[in-house]
Short mmCIF file of C-alpha atoms in Angstrom, two decimals:
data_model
loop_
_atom_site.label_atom_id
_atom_site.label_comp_id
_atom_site.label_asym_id
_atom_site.label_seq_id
_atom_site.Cartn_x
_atom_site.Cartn_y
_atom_site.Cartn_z
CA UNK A 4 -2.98 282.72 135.23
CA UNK A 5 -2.22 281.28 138.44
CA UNK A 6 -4.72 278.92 138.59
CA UNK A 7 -3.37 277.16 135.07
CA UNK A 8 -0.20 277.04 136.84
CA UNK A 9 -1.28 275.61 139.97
CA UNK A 10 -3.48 273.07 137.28
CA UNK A 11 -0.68 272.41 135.41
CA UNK A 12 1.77 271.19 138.32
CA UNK A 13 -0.87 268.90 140.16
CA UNK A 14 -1.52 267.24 136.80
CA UNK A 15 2.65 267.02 136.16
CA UNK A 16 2.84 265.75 139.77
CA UNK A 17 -0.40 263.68 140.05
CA UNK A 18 -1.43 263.13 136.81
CA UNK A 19 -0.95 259.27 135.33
CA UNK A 20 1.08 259.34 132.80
CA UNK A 21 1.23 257.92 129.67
CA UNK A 22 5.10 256.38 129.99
CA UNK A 23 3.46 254.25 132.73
CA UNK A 24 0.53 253.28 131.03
CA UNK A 25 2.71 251.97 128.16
CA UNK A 26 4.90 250.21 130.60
CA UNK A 27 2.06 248.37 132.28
CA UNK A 28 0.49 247.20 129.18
CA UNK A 29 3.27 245.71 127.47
CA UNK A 30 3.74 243.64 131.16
CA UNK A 31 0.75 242.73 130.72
CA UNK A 32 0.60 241.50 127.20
CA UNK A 33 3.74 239.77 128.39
CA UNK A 34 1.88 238.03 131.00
CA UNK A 35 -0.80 237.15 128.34
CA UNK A 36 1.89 235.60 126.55
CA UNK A 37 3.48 233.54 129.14
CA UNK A 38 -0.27 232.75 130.65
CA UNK A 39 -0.85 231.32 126.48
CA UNK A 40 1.92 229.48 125.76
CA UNK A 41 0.85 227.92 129.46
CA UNK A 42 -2.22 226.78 128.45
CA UNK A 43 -1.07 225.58 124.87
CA UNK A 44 -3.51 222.63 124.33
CA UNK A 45 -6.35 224.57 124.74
CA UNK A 46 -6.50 228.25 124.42
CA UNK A 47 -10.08 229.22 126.05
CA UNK A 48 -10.46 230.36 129.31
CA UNK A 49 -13.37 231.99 131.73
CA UNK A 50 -12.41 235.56 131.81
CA UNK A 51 -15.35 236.15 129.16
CA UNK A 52 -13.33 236.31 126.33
CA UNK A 53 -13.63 233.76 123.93
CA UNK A 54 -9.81 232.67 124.32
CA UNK A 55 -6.53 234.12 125.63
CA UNK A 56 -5.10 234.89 122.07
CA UNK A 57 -8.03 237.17 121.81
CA UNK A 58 -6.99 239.12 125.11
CA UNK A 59 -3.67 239.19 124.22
CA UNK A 60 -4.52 241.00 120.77
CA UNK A 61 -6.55 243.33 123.21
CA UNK A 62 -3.67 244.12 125.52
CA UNK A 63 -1.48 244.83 122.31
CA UNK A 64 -4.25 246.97 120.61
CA UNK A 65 -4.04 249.05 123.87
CA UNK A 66 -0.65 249.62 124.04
CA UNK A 67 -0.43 250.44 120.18
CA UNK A 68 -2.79 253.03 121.10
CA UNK A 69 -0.55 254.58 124.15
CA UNK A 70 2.41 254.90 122.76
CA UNK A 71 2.13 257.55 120.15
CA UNK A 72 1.06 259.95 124.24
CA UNK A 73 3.96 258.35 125.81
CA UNK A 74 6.45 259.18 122.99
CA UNK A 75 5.54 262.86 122.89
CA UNK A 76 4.90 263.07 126.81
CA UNK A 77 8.03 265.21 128.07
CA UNK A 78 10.91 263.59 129.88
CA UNK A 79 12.23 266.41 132.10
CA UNK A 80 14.88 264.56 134.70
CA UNK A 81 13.76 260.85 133.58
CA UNK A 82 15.45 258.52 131.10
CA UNK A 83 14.03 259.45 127.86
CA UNK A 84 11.26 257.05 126.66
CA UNK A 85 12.33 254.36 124.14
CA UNK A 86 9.45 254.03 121.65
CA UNK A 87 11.13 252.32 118.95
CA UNK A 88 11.74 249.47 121.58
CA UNK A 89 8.58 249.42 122.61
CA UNK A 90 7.05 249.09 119.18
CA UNK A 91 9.37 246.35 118.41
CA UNK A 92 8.13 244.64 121.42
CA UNK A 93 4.34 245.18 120.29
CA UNK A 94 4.83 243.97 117.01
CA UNK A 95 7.15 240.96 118.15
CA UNK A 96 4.39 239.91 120.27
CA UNK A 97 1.73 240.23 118.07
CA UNK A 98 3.85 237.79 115.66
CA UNK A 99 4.17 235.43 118.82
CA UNK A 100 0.67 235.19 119.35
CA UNK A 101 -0.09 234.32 115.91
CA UNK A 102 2.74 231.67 116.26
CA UNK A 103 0.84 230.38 119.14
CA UNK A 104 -2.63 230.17 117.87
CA UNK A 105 -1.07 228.40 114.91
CA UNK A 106 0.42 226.03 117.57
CA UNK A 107 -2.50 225.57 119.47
CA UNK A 108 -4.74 224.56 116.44
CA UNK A 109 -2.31 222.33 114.97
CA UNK A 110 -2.41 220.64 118.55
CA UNK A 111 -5.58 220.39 118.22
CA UNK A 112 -6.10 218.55 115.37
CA UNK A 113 -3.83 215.73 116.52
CA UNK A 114 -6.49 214.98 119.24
#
């Protein structure tokens, strides 16, 4: 018994939790974002993906997959986590992207 206590409080206090994770992602995706509409003309770049949009679509996959932990992760003295916002942000961005790929190929036809 005391040794699922003493487990339980080193993963409260140590643990990384899944508030975070959601928090880091969607600045990322946001950096994606800003990194795309950068780059406009042409979309590709050398991280091994076959363009930004795709890693975007990534970064938002992976945060769509967080945030169901980081909604029913427990708030204890913190603000309380704002999923809705969150999802609107996700699915806002996703939209973006889209926007932008449609951008960037109508740019590229007028080449």
């Amino acid at each position: 018994v005391i040794g699922i206590g003493l487990l339980s409080v080193v993963d409260l206090v140590g643990g990384s939790k899944a508030t975070n994770q959601a928090t880091q992602r969607l600045l990322r995706a946001f950096r994606g974002a800003k990194v795309l509409l950068a780059r406009l003309p042409s979309s590709k770049c050398d991280c091994g993906k076959s363009d930004y949009s795709a890693q975007l679509q990534d970064d938002l996959d992976a945060l769509r997959h967080v945030l169901p932990y980081a909604a029913g992760e427990p708030t204890f003295c913190r603000r309380p986590f704002k999923h809705e916002l969150l999802v609107t942000l996700e699915t806002r961005l996703r939209v973006a992207g889209t926007h932008l790929e449609t951008i960037a190929w109508a740019m590229s036809l007028l080449k």
